[in-house]
PDB file of N, CA and C in Angstrom:
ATOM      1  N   UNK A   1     132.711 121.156 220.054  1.00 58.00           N
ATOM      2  CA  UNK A   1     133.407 121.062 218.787  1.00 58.00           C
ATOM      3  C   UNK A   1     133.668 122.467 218.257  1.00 58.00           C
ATOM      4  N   UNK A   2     134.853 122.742 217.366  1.00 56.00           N
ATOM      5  CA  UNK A   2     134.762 124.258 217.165  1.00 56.00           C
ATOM      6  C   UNK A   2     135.300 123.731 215.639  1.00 56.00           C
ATOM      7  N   UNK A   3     134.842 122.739 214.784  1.00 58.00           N
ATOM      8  CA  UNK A   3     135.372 122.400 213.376  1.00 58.00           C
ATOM      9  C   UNK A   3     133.871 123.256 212.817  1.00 58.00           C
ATOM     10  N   UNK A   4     133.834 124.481 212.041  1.00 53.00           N
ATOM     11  CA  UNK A   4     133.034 125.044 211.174  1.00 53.00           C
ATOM     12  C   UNK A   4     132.373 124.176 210.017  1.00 53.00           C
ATOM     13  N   UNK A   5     133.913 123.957 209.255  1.00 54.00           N
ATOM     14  CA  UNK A   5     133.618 123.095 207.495  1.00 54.00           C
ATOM     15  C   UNK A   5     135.006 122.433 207.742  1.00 54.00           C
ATOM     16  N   UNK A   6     134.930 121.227 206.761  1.00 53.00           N
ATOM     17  CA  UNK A   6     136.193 121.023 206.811  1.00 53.00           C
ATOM     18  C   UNK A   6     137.109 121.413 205.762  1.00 53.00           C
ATOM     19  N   UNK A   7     138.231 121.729 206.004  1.00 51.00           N
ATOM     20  CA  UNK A   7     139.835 122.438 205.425  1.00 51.00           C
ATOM     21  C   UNK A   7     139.942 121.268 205.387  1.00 51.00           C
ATOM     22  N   UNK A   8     141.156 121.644 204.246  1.00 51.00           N
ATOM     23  CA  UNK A   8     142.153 120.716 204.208  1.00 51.00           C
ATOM     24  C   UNK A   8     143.375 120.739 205.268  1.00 51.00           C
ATOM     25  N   UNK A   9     144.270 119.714 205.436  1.00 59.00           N
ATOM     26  CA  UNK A   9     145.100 119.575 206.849  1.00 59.00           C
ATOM     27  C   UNK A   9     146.412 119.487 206.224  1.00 59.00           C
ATOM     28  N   UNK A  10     147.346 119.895 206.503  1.00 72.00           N
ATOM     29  CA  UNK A  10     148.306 120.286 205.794  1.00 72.00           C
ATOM     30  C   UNK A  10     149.701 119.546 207.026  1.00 72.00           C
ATOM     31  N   UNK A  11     148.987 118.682 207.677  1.00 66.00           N
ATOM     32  CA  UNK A  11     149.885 117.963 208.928  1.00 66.00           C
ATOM     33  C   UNK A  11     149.601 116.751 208.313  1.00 66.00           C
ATOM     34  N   UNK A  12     150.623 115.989 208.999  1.00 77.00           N
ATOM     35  CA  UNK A  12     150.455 114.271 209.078  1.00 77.00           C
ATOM     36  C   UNK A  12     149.374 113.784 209.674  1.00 77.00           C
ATOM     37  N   UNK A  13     149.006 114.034 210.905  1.00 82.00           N
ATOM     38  CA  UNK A  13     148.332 114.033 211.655  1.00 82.00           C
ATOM     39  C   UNK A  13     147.981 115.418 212.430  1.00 82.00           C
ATOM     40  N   UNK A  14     146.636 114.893 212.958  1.00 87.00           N
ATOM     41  CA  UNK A  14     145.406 116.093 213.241  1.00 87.00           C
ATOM     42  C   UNK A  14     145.353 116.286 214.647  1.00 87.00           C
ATOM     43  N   UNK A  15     145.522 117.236 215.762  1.00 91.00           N
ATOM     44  CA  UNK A  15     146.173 117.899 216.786  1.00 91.00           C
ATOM     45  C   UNK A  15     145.888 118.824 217.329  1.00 91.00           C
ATOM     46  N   UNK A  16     145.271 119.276 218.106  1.00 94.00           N
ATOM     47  CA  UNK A  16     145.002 120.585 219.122  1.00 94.00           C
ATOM     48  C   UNK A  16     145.290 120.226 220.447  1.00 94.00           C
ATOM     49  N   UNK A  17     145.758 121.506 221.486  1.00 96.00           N
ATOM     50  CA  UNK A  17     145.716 121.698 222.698  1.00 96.00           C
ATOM     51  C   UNK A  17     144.899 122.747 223.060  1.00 96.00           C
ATOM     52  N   UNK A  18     144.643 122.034 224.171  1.00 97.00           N
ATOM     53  CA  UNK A  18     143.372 122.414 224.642  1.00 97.00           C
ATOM     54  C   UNK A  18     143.267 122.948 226.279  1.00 97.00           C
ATOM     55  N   UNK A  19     143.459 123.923 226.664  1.00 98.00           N
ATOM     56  CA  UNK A  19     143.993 124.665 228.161  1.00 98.00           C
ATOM     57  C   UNK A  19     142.195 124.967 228.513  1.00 98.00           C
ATOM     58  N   UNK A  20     142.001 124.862 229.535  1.00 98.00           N
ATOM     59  CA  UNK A  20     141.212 125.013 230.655  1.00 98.00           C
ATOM     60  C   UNK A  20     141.379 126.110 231.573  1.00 98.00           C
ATOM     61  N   UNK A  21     140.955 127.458 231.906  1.00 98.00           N
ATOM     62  CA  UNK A  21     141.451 127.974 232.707  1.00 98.00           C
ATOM     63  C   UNK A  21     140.148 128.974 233.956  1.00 98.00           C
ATOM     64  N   UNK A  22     140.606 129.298 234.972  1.00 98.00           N
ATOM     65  CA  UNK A  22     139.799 130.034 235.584  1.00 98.00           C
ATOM     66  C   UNK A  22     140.554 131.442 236.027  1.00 98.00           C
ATOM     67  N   UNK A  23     139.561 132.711 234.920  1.00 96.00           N
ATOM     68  CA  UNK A  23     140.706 133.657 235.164  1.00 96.00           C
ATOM     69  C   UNK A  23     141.338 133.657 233.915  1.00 96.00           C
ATOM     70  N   UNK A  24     142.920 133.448 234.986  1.00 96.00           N
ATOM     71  CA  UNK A  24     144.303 133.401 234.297  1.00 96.00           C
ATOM     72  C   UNK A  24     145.005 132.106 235.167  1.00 96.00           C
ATOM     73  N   UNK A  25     144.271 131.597 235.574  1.00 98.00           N
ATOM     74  CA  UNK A  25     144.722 130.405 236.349  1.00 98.00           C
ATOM     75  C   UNK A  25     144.610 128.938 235.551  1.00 98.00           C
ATOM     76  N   UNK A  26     145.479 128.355 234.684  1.00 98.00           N
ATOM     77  CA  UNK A  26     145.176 127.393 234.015  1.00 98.00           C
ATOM     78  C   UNK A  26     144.765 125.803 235.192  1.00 98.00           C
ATOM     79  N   UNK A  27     143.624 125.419 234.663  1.00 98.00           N
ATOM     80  CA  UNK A  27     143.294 124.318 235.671  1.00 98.00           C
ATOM     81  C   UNK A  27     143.654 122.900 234.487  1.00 98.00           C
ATOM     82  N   UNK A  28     143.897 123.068 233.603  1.00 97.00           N
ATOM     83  CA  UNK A  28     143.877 121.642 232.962  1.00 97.00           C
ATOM     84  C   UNK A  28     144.199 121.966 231.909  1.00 97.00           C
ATOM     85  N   UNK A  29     145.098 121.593 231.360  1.00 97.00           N
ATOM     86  CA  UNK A  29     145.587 121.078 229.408  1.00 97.00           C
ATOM     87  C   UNK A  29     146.222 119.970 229.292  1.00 97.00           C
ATOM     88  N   UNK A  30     145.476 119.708 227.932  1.00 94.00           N
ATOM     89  CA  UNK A  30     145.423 118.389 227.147  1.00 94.00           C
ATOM     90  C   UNK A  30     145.873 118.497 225.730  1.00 94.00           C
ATOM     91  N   UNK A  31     146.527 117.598 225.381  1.00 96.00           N
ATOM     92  CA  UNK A  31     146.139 117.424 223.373  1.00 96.00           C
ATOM     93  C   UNK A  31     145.123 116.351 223.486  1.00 96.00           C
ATOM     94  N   UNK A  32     144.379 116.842 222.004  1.00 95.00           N
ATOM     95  CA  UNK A  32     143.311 116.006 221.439  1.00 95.00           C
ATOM     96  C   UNK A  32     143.446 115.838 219.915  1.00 95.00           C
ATOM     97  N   UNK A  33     143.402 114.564 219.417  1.00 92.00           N
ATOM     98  CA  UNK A  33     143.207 114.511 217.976  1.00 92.00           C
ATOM     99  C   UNK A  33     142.315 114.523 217.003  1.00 92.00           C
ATOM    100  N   UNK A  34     141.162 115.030 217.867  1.00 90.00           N
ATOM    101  CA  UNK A  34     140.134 115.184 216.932  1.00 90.00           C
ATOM    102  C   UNK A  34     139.753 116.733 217.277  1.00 90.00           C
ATOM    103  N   UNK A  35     139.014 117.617 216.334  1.00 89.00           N
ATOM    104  CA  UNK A  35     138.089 119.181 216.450  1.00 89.00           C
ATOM    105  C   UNK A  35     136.883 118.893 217.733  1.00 89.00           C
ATOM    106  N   UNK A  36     137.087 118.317 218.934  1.00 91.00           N
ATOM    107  CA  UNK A  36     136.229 118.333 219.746  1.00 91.00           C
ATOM    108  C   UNK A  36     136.568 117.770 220.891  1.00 91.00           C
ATOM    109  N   UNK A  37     136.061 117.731 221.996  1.00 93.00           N
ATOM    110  CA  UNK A  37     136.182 117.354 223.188  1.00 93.00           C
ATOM    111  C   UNK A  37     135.109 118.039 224.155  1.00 93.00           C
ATOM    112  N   UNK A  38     134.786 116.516 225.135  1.00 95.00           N
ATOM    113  CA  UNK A  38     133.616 116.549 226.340  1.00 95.00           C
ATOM    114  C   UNK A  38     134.506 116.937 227.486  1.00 95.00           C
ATOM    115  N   UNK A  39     134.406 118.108 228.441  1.00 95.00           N
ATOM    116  CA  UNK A  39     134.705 118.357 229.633  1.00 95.00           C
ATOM    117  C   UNK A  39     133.856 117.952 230.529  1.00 95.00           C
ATOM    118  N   UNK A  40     133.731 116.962 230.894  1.00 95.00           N
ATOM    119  CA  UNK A  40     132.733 116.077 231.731  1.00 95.00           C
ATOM    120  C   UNK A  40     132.788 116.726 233.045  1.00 95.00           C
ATOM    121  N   UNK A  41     131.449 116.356 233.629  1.00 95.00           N
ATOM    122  CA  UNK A  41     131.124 116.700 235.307  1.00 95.00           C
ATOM    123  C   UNK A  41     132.053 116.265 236.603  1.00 95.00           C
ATOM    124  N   UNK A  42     132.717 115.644 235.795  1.00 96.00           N
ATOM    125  CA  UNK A  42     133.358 114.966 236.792  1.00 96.00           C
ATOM    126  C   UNK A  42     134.933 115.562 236.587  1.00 96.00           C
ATOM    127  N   UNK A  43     134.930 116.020 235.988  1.00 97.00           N
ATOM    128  CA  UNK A  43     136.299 116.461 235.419  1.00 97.00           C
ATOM    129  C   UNK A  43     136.682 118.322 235.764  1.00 97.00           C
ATOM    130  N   UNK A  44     135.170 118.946 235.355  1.00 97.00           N
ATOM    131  CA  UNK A  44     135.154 119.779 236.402  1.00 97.00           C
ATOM    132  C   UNK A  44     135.115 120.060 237.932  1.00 97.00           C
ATOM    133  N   UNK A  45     134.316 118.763 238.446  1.00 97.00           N
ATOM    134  CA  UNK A  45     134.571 118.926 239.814  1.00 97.00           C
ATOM    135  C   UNK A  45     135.958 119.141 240.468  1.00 97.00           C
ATOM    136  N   UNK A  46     136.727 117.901 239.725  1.00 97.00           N
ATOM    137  CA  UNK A  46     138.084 117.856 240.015  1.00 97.00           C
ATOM    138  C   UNK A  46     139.035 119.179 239.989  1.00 97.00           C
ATOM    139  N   UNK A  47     138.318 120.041 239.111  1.00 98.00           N
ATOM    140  CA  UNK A  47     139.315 121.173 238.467  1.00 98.00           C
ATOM    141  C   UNK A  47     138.815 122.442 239.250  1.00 98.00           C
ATOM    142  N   UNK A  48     137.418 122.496 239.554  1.00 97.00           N
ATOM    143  CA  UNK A  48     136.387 123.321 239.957  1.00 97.00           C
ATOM    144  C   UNK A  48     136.051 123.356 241.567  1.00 97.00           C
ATOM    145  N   UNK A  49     135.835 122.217 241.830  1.00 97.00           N
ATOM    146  CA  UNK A  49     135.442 121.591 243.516  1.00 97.00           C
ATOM    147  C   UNK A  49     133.988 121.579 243.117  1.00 97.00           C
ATOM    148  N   UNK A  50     133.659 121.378 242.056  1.00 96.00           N
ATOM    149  CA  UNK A  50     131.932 121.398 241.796  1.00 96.00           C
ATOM    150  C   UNK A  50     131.975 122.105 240.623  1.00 96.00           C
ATOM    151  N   UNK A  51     130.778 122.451 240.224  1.00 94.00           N
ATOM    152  CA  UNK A  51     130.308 122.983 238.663  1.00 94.00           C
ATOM    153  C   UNK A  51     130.769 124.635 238.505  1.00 94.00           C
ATOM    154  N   UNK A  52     131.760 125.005 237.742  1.00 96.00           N
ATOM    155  CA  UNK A  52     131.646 126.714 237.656  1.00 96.00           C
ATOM    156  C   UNK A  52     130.690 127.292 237.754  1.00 96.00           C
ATOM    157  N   UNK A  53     130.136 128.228 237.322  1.00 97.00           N
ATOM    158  CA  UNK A  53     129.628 129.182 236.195  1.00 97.00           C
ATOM    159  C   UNK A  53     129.966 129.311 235.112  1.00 97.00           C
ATOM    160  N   UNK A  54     131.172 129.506 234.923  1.00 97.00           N
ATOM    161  CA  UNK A  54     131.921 129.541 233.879  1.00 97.00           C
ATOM    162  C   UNK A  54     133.298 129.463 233.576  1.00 97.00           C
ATOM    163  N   UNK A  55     134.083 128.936 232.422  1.00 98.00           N
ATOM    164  CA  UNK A  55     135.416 128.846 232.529  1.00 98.00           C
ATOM    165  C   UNK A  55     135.798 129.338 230.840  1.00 98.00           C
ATOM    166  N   UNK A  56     136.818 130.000 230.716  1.00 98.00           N
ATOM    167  CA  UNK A  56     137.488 129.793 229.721  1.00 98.00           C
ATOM    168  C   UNK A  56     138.282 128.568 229.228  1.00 98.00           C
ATOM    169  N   UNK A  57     137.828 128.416 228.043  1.00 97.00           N
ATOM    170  CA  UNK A  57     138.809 127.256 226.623  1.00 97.00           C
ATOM    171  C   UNK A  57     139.125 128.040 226.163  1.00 97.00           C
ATOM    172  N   UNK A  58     141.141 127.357 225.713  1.00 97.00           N
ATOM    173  CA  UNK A  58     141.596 127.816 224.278  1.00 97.00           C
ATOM    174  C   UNK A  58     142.302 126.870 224.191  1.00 97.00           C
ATOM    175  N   UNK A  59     142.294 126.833 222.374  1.00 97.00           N
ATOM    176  CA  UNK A  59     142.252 125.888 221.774  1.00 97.00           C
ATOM    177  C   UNK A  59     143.045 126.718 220.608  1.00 97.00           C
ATOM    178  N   UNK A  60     144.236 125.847 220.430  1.00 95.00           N
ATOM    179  CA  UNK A  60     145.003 126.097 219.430  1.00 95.00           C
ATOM    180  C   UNK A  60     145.359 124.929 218.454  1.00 95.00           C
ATOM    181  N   UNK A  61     145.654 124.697 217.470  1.00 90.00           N
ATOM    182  CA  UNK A  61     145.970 123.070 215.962  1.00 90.00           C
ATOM    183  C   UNK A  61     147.434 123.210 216.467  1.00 90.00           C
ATOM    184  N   UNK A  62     148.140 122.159 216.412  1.00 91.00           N
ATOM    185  CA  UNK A  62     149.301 121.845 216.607  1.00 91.00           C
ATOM    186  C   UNK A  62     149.265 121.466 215.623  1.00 91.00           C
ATOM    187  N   UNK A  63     151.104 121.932 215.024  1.00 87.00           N
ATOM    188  CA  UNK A  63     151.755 121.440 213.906  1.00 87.00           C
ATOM    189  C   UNK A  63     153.005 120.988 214.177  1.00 87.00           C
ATOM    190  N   UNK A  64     153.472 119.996 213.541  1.00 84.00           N
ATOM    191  CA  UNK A  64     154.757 118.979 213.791  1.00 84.00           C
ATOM    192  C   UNK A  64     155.899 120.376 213.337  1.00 84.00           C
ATOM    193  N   UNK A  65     155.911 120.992 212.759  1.00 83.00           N
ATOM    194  CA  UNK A  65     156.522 122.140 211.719  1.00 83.00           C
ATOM    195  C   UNK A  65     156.929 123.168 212.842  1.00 83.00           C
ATOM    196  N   UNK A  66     155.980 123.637 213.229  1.00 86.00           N
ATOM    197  CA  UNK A  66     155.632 124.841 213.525  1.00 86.00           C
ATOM    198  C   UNK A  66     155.315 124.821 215.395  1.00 86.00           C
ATOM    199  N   UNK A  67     154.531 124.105 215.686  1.00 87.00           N
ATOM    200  CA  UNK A  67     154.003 123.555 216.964  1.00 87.00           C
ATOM    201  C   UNK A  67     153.033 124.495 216.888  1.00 87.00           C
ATOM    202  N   UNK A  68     152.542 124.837 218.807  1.00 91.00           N
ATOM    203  CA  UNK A  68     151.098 125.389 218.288  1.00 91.00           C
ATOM    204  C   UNK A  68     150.769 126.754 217.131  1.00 91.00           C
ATOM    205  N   UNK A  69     149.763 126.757 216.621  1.00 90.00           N
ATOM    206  CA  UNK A  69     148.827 127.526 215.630  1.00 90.00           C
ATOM    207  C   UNK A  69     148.715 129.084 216.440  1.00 90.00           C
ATOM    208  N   UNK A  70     147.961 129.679 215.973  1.00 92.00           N
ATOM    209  CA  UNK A  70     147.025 130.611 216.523  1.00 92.00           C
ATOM    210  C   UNK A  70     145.783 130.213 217.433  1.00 92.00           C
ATOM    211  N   UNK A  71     145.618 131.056 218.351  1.00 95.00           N
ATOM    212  CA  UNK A  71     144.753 130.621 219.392  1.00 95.00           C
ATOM    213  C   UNK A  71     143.402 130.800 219.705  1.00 95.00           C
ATOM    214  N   UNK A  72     142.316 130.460 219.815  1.00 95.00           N
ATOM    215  CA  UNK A  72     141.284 130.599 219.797  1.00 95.00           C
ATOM    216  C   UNK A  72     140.559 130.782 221.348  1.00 95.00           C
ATOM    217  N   UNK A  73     140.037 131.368 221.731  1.00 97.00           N
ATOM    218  CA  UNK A  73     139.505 131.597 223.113  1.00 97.00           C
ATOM    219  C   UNK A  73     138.527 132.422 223.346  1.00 97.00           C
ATOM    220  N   UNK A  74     137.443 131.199 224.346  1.00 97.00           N
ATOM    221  CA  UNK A  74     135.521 131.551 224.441  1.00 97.00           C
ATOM    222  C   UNK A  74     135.565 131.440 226.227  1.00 97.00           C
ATOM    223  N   UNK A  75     134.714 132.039 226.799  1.00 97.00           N
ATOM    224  CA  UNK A  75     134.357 131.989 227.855  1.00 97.00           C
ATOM    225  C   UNK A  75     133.352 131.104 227.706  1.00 97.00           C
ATOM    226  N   UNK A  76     133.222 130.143 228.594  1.00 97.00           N
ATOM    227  CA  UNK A  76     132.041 128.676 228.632  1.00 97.00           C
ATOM    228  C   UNK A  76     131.126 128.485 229.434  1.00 97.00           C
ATOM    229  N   UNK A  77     129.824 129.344 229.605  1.00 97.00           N
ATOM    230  CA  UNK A  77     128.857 129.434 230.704  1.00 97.00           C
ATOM    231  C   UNK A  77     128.077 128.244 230.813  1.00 97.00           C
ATOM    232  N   UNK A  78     128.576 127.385 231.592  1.00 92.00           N
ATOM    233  CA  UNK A  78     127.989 126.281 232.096  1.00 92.00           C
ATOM    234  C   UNK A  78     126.113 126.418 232.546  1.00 92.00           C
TER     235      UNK A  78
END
């Protein structure tokens, strides 16, 4: 989850994409409508061939207006 406190939402509806990458090699993006999401074991295997070490997320709010936000990005040591 990367929701701190909650803001107010200034969209109709509530929206992020969410890129997966190894490197600079994107292995997976998604939208999600909620401030969170499980990258399951199984989901890395698929993306990974087994468990990283580690991967970068970024995660940006989509707006109907505007489309994506500003971007947010963590390295994820499994």
């Amino acid at each position: 989850s990367w929701t701190l406190s909650d803001i107010p939402l200034g969209e109709s509806s509530e929206a992020y994409r969410v890129t997966i990458l190894d490197g600079a090699v994107v292995k997976r993006g998604f939208d999600v409508s909620s401030p969170s999401y499980l990258y399951s074991t199984a989901a890395m295997a698929a993306d990974f061939g087994g468990s990283p070490a580690n991967f970068t997320a970024r995660v940006q709010q989509l707006s109907a207006s505007y489309g994506p936000g500003l971007t947010i990005e963590r390295i994820i040591n499994v």
